[in-house]
Coordinates of C-alpha atoms and ligand atoms in Angstrom, one line a residue:
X1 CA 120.5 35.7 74.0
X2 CA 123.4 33.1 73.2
X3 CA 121.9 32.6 69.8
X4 CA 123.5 29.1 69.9
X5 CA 126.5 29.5 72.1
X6 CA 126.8 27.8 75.3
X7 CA 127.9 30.9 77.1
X8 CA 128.4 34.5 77.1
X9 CA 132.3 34.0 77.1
X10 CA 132.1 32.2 74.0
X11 CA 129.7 34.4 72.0
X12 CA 131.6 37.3 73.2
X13 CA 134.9 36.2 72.2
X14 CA 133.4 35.3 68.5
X15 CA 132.0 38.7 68.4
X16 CA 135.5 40.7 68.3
X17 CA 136.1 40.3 64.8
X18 CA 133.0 41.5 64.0
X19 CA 133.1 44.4 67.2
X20 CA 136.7 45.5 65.1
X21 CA 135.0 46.1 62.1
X22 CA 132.4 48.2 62.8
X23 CA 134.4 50.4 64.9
X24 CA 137.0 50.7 61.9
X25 CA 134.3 51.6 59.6
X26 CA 134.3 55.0 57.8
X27 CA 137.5 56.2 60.1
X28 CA 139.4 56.9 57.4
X29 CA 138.7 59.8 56.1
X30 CA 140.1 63.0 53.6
X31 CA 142.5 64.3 56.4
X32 CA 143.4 60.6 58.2
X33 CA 142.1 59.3 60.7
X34 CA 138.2 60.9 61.5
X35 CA 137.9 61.4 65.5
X36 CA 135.4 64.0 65.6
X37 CA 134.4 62.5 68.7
X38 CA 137.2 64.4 70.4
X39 CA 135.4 67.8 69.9
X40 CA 138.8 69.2 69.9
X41 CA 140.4 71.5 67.4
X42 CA 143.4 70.2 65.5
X43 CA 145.7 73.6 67.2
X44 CA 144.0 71.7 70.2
X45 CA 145.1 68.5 70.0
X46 CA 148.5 69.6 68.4
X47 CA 149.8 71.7 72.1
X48 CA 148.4 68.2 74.4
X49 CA 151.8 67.7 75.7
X50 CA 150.9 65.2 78.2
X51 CA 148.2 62.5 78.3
X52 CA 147.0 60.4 81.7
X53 CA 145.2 57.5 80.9
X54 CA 143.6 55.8 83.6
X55 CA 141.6 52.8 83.9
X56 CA 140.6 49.9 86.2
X57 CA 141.2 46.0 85.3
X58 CA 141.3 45.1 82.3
X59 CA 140.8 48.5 80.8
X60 CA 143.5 49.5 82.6
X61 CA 145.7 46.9 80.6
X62 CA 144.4 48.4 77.3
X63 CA 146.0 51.9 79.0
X64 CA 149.3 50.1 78.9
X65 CA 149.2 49.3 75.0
X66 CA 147.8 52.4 74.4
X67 CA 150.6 54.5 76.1
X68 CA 153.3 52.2 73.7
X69 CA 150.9 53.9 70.8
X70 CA 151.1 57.5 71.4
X71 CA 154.5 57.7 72.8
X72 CA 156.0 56.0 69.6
X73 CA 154.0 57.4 66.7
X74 CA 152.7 61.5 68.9
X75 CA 156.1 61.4 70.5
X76 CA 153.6 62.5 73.9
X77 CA 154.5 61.6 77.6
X78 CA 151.9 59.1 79.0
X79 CA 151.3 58.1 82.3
X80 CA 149.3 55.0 83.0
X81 CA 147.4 55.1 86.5
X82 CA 145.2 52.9 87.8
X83 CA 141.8 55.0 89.3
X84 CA 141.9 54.0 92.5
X85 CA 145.7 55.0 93.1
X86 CA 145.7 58.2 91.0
X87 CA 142.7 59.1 93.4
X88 CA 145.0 59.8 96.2
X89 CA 147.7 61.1 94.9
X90 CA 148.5 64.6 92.8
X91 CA 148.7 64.0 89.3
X92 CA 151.5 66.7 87.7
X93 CA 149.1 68.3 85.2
X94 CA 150.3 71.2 82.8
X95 CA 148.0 73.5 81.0
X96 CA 147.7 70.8 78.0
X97 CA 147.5 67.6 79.6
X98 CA 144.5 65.2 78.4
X99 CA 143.1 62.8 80.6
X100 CA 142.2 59.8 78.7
X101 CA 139.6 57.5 80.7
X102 CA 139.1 53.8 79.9
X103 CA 135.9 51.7 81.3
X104 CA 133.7 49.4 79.3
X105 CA 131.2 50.2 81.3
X106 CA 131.2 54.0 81.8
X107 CA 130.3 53.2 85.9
X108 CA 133.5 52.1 87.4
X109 CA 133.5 54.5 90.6
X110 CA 136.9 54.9 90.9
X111 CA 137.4 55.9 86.8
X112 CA 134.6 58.4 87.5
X113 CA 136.4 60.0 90.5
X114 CA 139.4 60.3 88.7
X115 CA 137.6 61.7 85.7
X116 CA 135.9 64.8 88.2
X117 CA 139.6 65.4 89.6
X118 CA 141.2 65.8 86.4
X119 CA 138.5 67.7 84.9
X120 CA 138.6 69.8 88.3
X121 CA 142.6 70.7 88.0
X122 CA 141.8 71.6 84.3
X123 CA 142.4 68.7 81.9
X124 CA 140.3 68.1 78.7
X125 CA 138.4 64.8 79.6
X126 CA 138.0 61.7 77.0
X127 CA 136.0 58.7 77.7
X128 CA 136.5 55.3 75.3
X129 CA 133.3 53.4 76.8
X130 CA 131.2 51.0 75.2
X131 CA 127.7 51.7 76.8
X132 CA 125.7 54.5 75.4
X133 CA 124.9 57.3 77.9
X134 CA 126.9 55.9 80.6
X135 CA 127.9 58.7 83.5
X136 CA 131.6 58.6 81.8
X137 CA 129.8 59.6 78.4
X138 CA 127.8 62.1 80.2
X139 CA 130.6 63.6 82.1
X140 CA 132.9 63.7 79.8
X141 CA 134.3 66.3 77.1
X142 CA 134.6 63.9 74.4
X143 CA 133.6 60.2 74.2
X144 CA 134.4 57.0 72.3
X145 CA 131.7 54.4 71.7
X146 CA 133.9 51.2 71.0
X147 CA 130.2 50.3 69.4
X148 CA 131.3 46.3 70.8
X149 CA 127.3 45.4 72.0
X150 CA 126.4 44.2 75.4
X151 CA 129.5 42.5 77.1
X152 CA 127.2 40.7 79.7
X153 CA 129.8 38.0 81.2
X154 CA 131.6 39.4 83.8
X155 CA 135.1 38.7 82.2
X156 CA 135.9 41.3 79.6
X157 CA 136.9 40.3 76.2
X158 CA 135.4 42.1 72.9
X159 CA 135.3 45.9 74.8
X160 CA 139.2 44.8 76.1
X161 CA 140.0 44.5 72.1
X162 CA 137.8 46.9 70.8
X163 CA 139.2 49.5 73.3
X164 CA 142.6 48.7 72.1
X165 CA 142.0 49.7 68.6
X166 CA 140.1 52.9 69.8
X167 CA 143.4 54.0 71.7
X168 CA 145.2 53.4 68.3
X169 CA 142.7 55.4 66.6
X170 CA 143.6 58.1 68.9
X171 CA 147.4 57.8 69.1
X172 CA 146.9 57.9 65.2
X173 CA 145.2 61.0 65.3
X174 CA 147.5 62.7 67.8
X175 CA 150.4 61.9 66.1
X176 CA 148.6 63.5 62.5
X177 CA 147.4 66.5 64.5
X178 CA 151.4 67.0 66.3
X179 CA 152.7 66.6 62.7
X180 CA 154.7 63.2 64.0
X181 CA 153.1 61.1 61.2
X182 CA 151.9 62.0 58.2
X183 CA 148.9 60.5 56.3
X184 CA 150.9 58.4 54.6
X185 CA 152.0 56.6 57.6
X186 CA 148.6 57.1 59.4
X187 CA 146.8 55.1 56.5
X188 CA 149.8 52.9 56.6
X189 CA 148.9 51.7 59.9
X190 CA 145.3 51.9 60.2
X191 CA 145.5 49.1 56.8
X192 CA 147.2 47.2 59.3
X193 CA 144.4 47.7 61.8
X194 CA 141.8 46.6 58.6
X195 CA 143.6 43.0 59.3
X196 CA 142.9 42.1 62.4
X197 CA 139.3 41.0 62.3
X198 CA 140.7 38.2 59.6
X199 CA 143.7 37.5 62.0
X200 CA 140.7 36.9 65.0
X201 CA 139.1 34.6 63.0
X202 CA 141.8 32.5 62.0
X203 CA 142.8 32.2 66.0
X204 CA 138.9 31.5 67.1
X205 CA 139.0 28.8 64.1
X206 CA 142.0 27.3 66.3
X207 CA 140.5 27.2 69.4
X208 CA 141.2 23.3 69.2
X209 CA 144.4 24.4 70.3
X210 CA 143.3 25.9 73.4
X211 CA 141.2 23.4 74.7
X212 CA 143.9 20.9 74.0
X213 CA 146.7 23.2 76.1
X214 CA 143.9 23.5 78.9
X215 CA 144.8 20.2 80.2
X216 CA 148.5 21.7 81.0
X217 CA 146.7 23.3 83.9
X218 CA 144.6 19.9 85.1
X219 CA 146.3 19.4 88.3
X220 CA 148.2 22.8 88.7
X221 CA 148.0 25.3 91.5
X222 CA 149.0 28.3 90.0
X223 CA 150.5 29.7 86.6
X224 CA 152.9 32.1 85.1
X225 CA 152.6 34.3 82.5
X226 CA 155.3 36.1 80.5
X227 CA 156.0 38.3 77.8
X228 CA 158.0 40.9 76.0
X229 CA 157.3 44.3 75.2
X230 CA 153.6 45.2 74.2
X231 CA 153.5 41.7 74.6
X232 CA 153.8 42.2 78.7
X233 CA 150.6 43.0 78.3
X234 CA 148.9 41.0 77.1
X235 CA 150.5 38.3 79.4
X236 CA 148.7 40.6 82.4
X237 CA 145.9 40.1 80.5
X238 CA 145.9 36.6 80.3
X239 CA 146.7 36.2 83.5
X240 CA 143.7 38.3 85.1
X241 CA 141.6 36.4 82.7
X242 CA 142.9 33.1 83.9
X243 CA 142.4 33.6 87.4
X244 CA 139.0 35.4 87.4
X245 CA 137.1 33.0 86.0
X246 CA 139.0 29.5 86.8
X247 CA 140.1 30.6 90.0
X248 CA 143.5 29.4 89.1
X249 CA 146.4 31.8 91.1
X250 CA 148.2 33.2 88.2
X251 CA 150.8 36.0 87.4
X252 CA 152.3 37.7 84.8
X253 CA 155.5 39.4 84.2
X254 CA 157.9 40.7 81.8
X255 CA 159.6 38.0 80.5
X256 CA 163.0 39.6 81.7
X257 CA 161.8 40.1 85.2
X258 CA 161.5 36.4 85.4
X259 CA 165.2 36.0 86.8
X260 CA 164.6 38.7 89.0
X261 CA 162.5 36.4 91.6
X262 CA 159.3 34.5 89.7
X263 CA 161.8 32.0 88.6
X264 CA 162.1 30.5 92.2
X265 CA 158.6 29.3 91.6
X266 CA 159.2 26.8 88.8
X267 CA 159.1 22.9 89.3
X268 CA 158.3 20.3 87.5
X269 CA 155.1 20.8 86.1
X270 CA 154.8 24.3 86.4
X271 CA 152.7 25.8 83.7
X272 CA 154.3 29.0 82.1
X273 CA 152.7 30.9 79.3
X274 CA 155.2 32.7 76.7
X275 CA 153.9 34.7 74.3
X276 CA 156.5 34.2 72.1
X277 CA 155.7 36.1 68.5
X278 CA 158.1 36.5 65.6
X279 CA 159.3 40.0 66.8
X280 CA 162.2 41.8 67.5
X281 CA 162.6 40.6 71.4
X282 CA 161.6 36.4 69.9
X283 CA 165.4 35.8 70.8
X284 CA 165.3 36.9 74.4
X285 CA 161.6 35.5 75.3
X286 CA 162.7 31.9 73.7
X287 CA 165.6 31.9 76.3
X288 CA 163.5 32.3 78.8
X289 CA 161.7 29.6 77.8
X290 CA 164.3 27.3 77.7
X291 CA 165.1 28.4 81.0
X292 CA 161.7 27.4 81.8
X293 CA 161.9 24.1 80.4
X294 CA 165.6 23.4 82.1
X295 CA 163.6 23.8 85.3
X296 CA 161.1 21.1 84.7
X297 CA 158.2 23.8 83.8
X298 CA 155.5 22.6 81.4
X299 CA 155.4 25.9 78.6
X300 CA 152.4 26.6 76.4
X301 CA 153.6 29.1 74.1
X302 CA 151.9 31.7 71.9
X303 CA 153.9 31.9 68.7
X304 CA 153.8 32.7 64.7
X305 CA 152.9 30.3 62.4
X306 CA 156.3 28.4 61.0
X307 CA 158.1 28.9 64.2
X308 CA 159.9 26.1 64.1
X309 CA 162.4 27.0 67.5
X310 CA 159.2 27.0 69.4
X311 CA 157.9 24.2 67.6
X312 CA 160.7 21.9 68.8
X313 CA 160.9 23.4 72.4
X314 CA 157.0 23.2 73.4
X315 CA 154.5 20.7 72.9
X316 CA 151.7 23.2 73.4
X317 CA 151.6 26.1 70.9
X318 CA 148.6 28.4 70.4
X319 CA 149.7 29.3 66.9
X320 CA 148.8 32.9 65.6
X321 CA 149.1 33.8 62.2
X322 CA 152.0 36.9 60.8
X323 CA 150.6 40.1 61.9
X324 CA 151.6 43.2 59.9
X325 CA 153.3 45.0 62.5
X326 CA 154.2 44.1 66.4
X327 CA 151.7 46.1 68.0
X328 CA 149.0 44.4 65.8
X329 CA 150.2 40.9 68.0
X330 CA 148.3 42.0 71.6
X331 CA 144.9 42.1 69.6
X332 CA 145.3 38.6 67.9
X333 CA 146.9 36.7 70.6
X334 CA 145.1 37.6 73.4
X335 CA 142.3 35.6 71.7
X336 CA 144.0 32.4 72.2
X337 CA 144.7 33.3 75.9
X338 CA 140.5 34.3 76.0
X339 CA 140.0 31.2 75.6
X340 CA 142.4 29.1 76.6
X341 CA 141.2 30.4 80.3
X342 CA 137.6 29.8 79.3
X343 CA 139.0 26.1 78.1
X344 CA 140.5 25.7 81.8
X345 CA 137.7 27.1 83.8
X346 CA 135.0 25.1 82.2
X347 CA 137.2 21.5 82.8
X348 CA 137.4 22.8 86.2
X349 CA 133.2 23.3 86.9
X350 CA 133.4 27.0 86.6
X351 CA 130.4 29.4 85.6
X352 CA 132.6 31.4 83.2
X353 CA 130.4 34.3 82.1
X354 CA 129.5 35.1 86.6
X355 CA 133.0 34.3 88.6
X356 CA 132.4 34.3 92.2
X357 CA 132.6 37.6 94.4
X358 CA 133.3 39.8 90.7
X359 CA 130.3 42.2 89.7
X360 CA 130.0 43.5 85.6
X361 CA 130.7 47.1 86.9
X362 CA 131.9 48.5 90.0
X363 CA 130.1 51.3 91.1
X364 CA 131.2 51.5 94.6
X365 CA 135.0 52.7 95.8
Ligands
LIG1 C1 138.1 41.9 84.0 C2 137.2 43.0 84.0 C3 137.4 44.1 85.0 C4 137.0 45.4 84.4 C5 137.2 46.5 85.4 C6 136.9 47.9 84.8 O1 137.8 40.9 83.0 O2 136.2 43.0 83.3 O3 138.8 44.1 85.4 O4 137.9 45.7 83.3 O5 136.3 46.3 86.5 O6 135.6 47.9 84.3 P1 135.2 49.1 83.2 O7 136.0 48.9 82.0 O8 133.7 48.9 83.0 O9 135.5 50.4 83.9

């Protein structure tokens, strides 16, 4: 039920702070992080030299983080694919690749079809799914529950998060089992990870901000989205977001890419979203927006609290609060961009939780 929420979306979005902490709960154990799920040995999961994750949608986003994860702290190759491409082509397995699968709902065909192909040229097969007993949990040789509840609108929001910090729960314990980290900087990071339900709630406490930015998109036709880094990300995510359930044309891009073509697009009154955090790339990302802005485009930026460069340049900031590390960012400001498309689908008459044509899972090819 919507126990007081006027739909899905919005329940769901408020969940993921509650969605984070249960899924952290009693992971940290004597030896690290706890991942007994895997059902692999440590000598196991010590000789993977090679990890494919593949995903569909937003899941597939959450690969993209998650490769960031385990090739900076396991030092392991990832490749990213998305189901229905790595279906017809040959993926370059070695003897101790793992084939990480990611789908909310366990029934995405194309996930599934991957998943039989990898497990049929010999790779260990992990699911991180949210539904209990789903074919990818049946079918798989290890499996994650994300343990996020029923996601029943259509537009995936808690499982996107809580799948996130399931990838970084197994890029921790890679990287413990290779030797790359030890339990010092494991336990280092996963206290990081303990923060991020507070740093949810602080954002869905701002959601004034959203609906006040939503207006930005009144009259507009289509949208850009940009960011830096792990931060690319989550500007793909907020641009799927955007456009499945306001029916707004949207794109995303790394912010650098934008000179590369996407900036032919801007006018006056363009909307472009930066996501702009106090990080090591801030510098770069706020030149773009000011290259933005010297083309007439109307910026709603994503920054850190007592950003005052931003503050000056933008009228419309979703403010975040200082996250512990960068990667932390993705999870916390891809709340405001949650609902700040939730904010511009509703003024524009849309049934948030069922877009048209879209289906909760996709169990056909
Ligand atoms: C977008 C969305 C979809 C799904 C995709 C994969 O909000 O929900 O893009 O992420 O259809 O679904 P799962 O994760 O169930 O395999």
């Amino acid at each position: 039920t919507l126990g007081g929420y006027s739909d899905f979306m919005a329940k769901e979005i408020a969940e993921q702070p509650a969605a984070i902490s249960r899924l952290l709960k009693d992971r940290l154990g004597k030896h690290g992080v706890e991942l007994d799920e895997l059902s692999m040995s440590n000598d196991d999961l010590a000789a993977i030299d090679r990890v494919y994750m593949v995903a569909c949608g937003t899941s597939y986003h959450v690969s993209l983080i998650a490769r960031e994860l385990v090739q900076d702290w396991a030092k392991i190759p990832v490749f990213c694919e998305y189901a229905s491409e790595l279906n017809y082509k040959e993926p370059l397995v070695t003897d101790h690749t793992l084939c990480v699968i990611i789908t909310q709902s366990g029934e995405t065909a194309d996930t599934l079809t991957a998943a039989r192909r990898m497990k049929a040229l010999g790779c260990k097969v992990f699911a991180i799914t949210n539904v209990l007993g789903s074919s990818a949990a049946r079918e798989s040789d290890g499996t994650m529950y994300i343990q996020a509840g029923p996601e029943v609108c259509v537009a995936s929001t808690k499982a996107y998060t809580a799948q996130m910090v399931a990838s970084a729960l197994l890029a921790l314990r890679l990287a413990l089992a290779n030797g790359s980290m030890d339990e010092d900087e494991v336990r280092g990071h996963f206290a990081s990870l303990e923060q991020v339900p507070g740093l949810m709630e602080e954002v869905i406490s701002r959601r004034w901000q959203d609906k006040q930015a939503a207006r930005v998109f009144r009259n507009a036709k289509s949208a850009l989205f940009l960011g830096r880094g792990v931060n690319s990300t989550t500007a793909y995510e907020g641009a799927l977001k955007l456009k499945e359930i306001s029916y707004l044309h949207a794109e995303a891009y790394p912010a650098g890419e934008m000179k590369h073509g996407p900036i032919a697009l801007l006018e006056p009154g363009f909307p472009v979203v930066a996501i702009v955090p106090a990080d090591h790339v801030h510098d770069k990302t706020v030149s773009n927006i000011e290259e933005s802005i010297a083309r007439g485009a109307t910026v709603v930026a994503v920054a850190t609290d007592g950003d005052e460069r931003v503050a000056k340049l933008c009228e419309n900031v979703l403010w975040i609060p200082p996250c512990p590390e960068e990667w932390i960012v993705p999870l916390v400001a891809v709340v405001h961009l949650q609902l700040l498309a939730r904010y511009v689908a509703r003024a524009r008459g849309c049934d948030v939780d069922k877009p048209r044509n879209l289906a909760k899972s996709v169990t056909v090819e």
